Amino acid sequence: MVLFLFLVIALVVVVGAVTLAVVGGGESGALPDAAPERFADPLPPDRALRRADVEALRFPLTLRGYRMVDVDDALGRLAAELAERDAHIAELEAALAGAQATAVGGPGLLKTQKDAAEEEDDQ
């Protein structure tokens, strides 16, 4: 019987100590509410993206993964920059091909058959 009373008193003391700790009976009081994580877009708006920018991109976690809006915005920005770079690369390749064709065959290489026939008729 004495052992049972000792266990009940020990249980009451432990439950009371835990309750005081949780409610804020300590020096610092109750724990402050955690601020919700918000996506701070680290992608620089004033320059082209670099590999390090994409590697540093981190999304805050939500209940079911990531916020779709944040991911969609980042992917949209990446897609737009990649499309712009692809267009610029295609433009430069076309200019290079034209310059190489002119250098290899001379200016007459790009003439059409009609122009060549007209020159033969003139001679």
PDB file of C-alpha atoms in Angstrom:
ATOM      1  CA  MET A   1       0.000   0.000   0.000  1.00  0.00           C
ATOM      2  CA  VAL A   2       2.848   2.402   0.834  1.00  0.00           C
ATOM      3  CA  LEU A   3       4.526   1.620  -2.481  1.00  0.00           C
ATOM      4  CA  PHE A   4       1.288   2.378  -4.358  1.00  0.00           C
ATOM      5  CA  LEU A   5       0.920   5.784  -2.634  1.00  0.00           C
ATOM      6  CA  PHE A   6       4.561   6.601  -3.406  1.00  0.00           C
ATOM      7  CA  LEU A   7       4.020   5.819  -7.120  1.00  0.00           C
ATOM      8  CA  VAL A   8       0.831   7.934  -7.252  1.00  0.00           C
ATOM      9  CA  ILE A   9       2.590  10.896  -5.612  1.00  0.00           C
ATOM     10  CA  ALA A  10       5.601  10.514  -7.965  1.00  0.00           C
ATOM     11  CA  LEU A  11       3.267  10.388 -10.971  1.00  0.00           C
ATOM     12  CA  VAL A  12       1.445  13.564  -9.834  1.00  0.00           C
ATOM     13  CA  VAL A  13       4.781  15.379  -9.368  1.00  0.00           C
ATOM     14  CA  VAL A  14       6.032  14.340 -12.830  1.00  0.00           C
ATOM     15  CA  VAL A  15       2.769  15.332 -14.544  1.00  0.00           C
ATOM     16  CA  GLY A  16       2.788  18.683 -12.709  1.00  0.00           C
ATOM     17  CA  ALA A  17       6.401  19.410 -13.702  1.00  0.00           C
ATOM     18  CA  VAL A  18       5.730  18.579 -17.354  1.00  0.00           C
ATOM     19  CA  THR A  19       2.585  20.724 -17.345  1.00  0.00           C
ATOM     20  CA  LEU A  20       4.464  23.697 -15.903  1.00  0.00           C
ATOM     21  CA  ALA A  21       7.251  23.297 -18.455  1.00  0.00           C
ATOM     22  CA  VAL A  22       4.804  23.166 -21.363  1.00  0.00           C
ATOM     23  CA  VAL A  23       2.551  25.998 -20.180  1.00  0.00           C
ATOM     24  CA  GLY A  24       5.471  28.302 -19.594  1.00  0.00           C
ATOM     25  CA  GLY A  25       6.431  28.163 -15.971  1.00  0.00           C
ATOM     26  CA  GLY A  26      10.104  28.743 -16.861  1.00  0.00           C
ATOM     27  CA  GLU A  27      12.134  31.944 -17.172  1.00  0.00           C
ATOM     28  CA  SER A  28      11.530  32.491 -20.870  1.00  0.00           C
ATOM     29  CA  GLY A  29       7.791  31.912 -20.763  1.00  0.00           C
ATOM     30  CA  ALA A  30       5.871  30.208 -23.543  1.00  0.00           C
ATOM     31  CA  LEU A  31       7.537  29.367 -26.811  1.00  0.00           C
ATOM     32  CA  PRO A  32       6.943  31.948 -29.541  1.00  0.00           C
ATOM     33  CA  ASP A  33       4.885  30.961 -32.545  1.00  0.00           C
ATOM     34  CA  ALA A  34       6.975  29.880 -35.505  1.00  0.00           C
ATOM     35  CA  ALA A  35       6.661  32.150 -38.499  1.00  0.00           C
ATOM     36  CA  PRO A  36       5.459  30.308 -41.597  1.00  0.00           C
ATOM     37  CA  GLU A  37       8.080  29.779 -44.257  1.00  0.00           C
ATOM     38  CA  ARG A  38       7.600  31.919 -47.324  1.00  0.00           C
ATOM     39  CA  PHE A  39       9.393  31.588 -50.615  1.00  0.00           C
ATOM     40  CA  ALA A  40      11.941  34.342 -51.092  1.00  0.00           C
ATOM     41  CA  ASP A  41      12.787  34.240 -54.791  1.00  0.00           C
ATOM     42  CA  PRO A  42      16.596  34.119 -54.922  1.00  0.00           C
ATOM     43  CA  LEU A  43      16.657  34.245 -58.722  1.00  0.00           C
ATOM     44  CA  PRO A  44      18.239  37.545 -59.787  1.00  0.00           C
ATOM     45  CA  PRO A  45      15.878  39.679 -61.893  1.00  0.00           C
ATOM     46  CA  ASP A  46      18.617  41.952 -63.258  1.00  0.00           C
ATOM     47  CA  ARG A  47      20.866  39.378 -64.951  1.00  0.00           C
ATOM     48  CA  ALA A  48      20.766  36.030 -66.679  1.00  0.00           C
ATOM     49  CA  LEU A  49      20.588  32.932 -64.528  1.00  0.00           C
ATOM     50  CA  ARG A  50      23.715  30.947 -63.813  1.00  0.00           C
ATOM     51  CA  ARG A  51      24.191  27.355 -62.743  1.00  0.00           C
ATOM     52  CA  ALA A  52      24.884  28.428 -59.150  1.00  0.00           C
ATOM     53  CA  ASP A  53      21.547  30.288 -59.047  1.00  0.00           C
ATOM     54  CA  VAL A  54      19.660  27.133 -59.973  1.00  0.00           C
ATOM     55  CA  GLU A  55      21.656  24.977 -57.558  1.00  0.00           C
ATOM     56  CA  ALA A  56      20.955  27.408 -54.702  1.00  0.00           C
ATOM     57  CA  LEU A  57      17.217  27.380 -55.370  1.00  0.00           C
ATOM     58  CA  ARG A  58      15.373  25.875 -52.394  1.00  0.00           C
ATOM     59  CA  PHE A  59      11.644  25.786 -51.781  1.00  0.00           C
ATOM     60  CA  PRO A  60      10.067  25.776 -48.304  1.00  0.00           C
ATOM     61  CA  LEU A  61       8.220  22.607 -47.392  1.00  0.00           C
ATOM     62  CA  THR A  62       4.481  22.608 -46.847  1.00  0.00           C
ATOM     63  CA  LEU A  63       2.101  19.953 -45.636  1.00  0.00           C
ATOM     64  CA  ARG A  64       2.034  18.155 -48.977  1.00  0.00           C
ATOM     65  CA  GLY A  65       5.493  18.914 -50.366  1.00  0.00           C
ATOM     66  CA  TYR A  66       6.169  22.261 -52.039  1.00  0.00           C
ATOM     67  CA  ARG A  67       3.838  25.117 -52.920  1.00  0.00           C
ATOM     68  CA  MET A  68       2.970  24.616 -56.574  1.00  0.00           C
ATOM     69  CA  VAL A  69       2.855  28.351 -57.243  1.00  0.00           C
ATOM     70  CA  ASP A  70       6.470  28.807 -56.129  1.00  0.00           C
ATOM     71  CA  VAL A  71       7.705  25.892 -58.215  1.00  0.00           C
ATOM     72  CA  ASP A  72       5.664  26.953 -61.263  1.00  0.00           C
ATOM     73  CA  ASP A  73       7.043  30.500 -61.078  1.00  0.00           C
ATOM     74  CA  ALA A  74      10.637  29.296 -60.862  1.00  0.00           C
ATOM     75  CA  LEU A  75      10.179  26.779 -63.678  1.00  0.00           C
ATOM     76  CA  GLY A  76       8.484  29.412 -65.834  1.00  0.00           C
ATOM     77  CA  ARG A  77      11.413  31.758 -65.359  1.00  0.00           C
ATOM     78  CA  LEU A  78      13.903  29.009 -66.208  1.00  0.00           C
ATOM     79  CA  ALA A  79      11.920  27.982 -69.302  1.00  0.00           C
ATOM     80  CA  ALA A  80      11.746  31.568 -70.569  1.00  0.00           C
ATOM     81  CA  GLU A  81      15.483  32.082 -70.162  1.00  0.00           C
ATOM     82  CA  LEU A  82      16.291  28.757 -71.833  1.00  0.00           C
ATOM     83  CA  ALA A  83      14.029  29.616 -74.790  1.00  0.00           C
ATOM     84  CA  GLU A  84      15.709  33.019 -75.104  1.00  0.00           C
ATOM     85  CA  ARG A  85      19.155  31.419 -75.044  1.00  0.00           C
ATOM     86  CA  ASP A  86      18.146  28.776 -77.600  1.00  0.00           C
ATOM     87  CA  ALA A  87      16.865  31.475 -79.967  1.00  0.00           C
ATOM     88  CA  HIS A  88      20.092  33.457 -79.547  1.00  0.00           C
ATOM     89  CA  ILE A  89      22.194  30.338 -80.188  1.00  0.00           C
ATOM     90  CA  ALA A  90      20.178  29.528 -83.338  1.00  0.00           C
ATOM     91  CA  GLU A  91      20.644  33.102 -84.559  1.00  0.00           C
ATOM     92  CA  LEU A  92      24.396  32.951 -83.990  1.00  0.00           C
ATOM     93  CA  GLU A  93      24.671  29.545 -85.680  1.00  0.00           C
ATOM     94  CA  ALA A  94      22.789  30.839 -88.728  1.00  0.00           C
ATOM     95  CA  ALA A  95      25.073  33.873 -88.921  1.00  0.00           C
ATOM     96  CA  LEU A  96      28.137  31.643 -88.585  1.00  0.00           C
ATOM     97  CA  ALA A  97      26.889  29.277 -91.303  1.00  0.00           C
ATOM     98  CA  GLY A  98      26.311  32.232 -93.630  1.00  0.00           C
ATOM     99  CA  ALA A  99      29.763  33.636 -92.920  1.00  0.00           C
ATOM    100  CA  GLN A 100      31.393  30.243 -93.491  1.00  0.00           C
ATOM    101  CA  ALA A 101      29.516  29.725 -96.747  1.00  0.00           C
ATOM    102  CA  THR A 102      30.612  33.124 -97.997  1.00  0.00           C
ATOM    103  CA  ALA A 103      34.213  32.507 -96.970  1.00  0.00           C
ATOM    104  CA  VAL A 104      34.410  29.039 -98.583  1.00  0.00           C
ATOM    105  CA  GLY A 105      32.595  29.647-101.851  1.00  0.00           C
ATOM    106  CA  GLY A 106      32.953  33.352-102.221  1.00  0.00           C
ATOM    107  CA  PRO A 107      30.072  35.699-102.834  1.00  0.00           C
ATOM    108  CA  GLY A 108      28.890  33.707-105.873  1.00  0.00           C
ATOM    109  CA  LEU A 109      28.058  30.635-103.821  1.00  0.00           C
ATOM    110  CA  LEU A 110      24.799  32.075-102.545  1.00  0.00           C
ATOM    111  CA  LYS A 111      23.547  33.038-106.013  1.00  0.00           C
ATOM    112  CA  THR A 112      20.544  31.219-107.340  1.00  0.00           C
ATOM    113  CA  GLN A 113      20.498  29.268-110.578  1.00  0.00           C
ATOM    114  CA  LYS A 114      18.503  32.056-112.165  1.00  0.00           C
ATOM    115  CA  ASP A 115      21.200  34.619-111.313  1.00  0.00           C
ATOM    116  CA  ALA A 116      23.910  32.321-112.665  1.00  0.00           C
ATOM    117  CA  ALA A 117      21.964  31.805-115.923  1.00  0.00           C
ATOM    118  CA  GLU A 118      21.527  35.559-116.333  1.00  0.00           C
ATOM    119  CA  GLU A 119      25.278  36.111-115.937  1.00  0.00           C
ATOM    120  CA  GLU A 120      26.006  33.458-118.593  1.00  0.00           C
ATOM    121  CA  ASP A 121      23.551  35.136-120.964  1.00  0.00           C
ATOM    122  CA  ASP A 122      25.285  38.484-120.425  1.00  0.00           C
ATOM    123  CA  GLN A 123      28.622  37.061-121.508  1.00  0.00           C
TER     124      GLN A 123
END
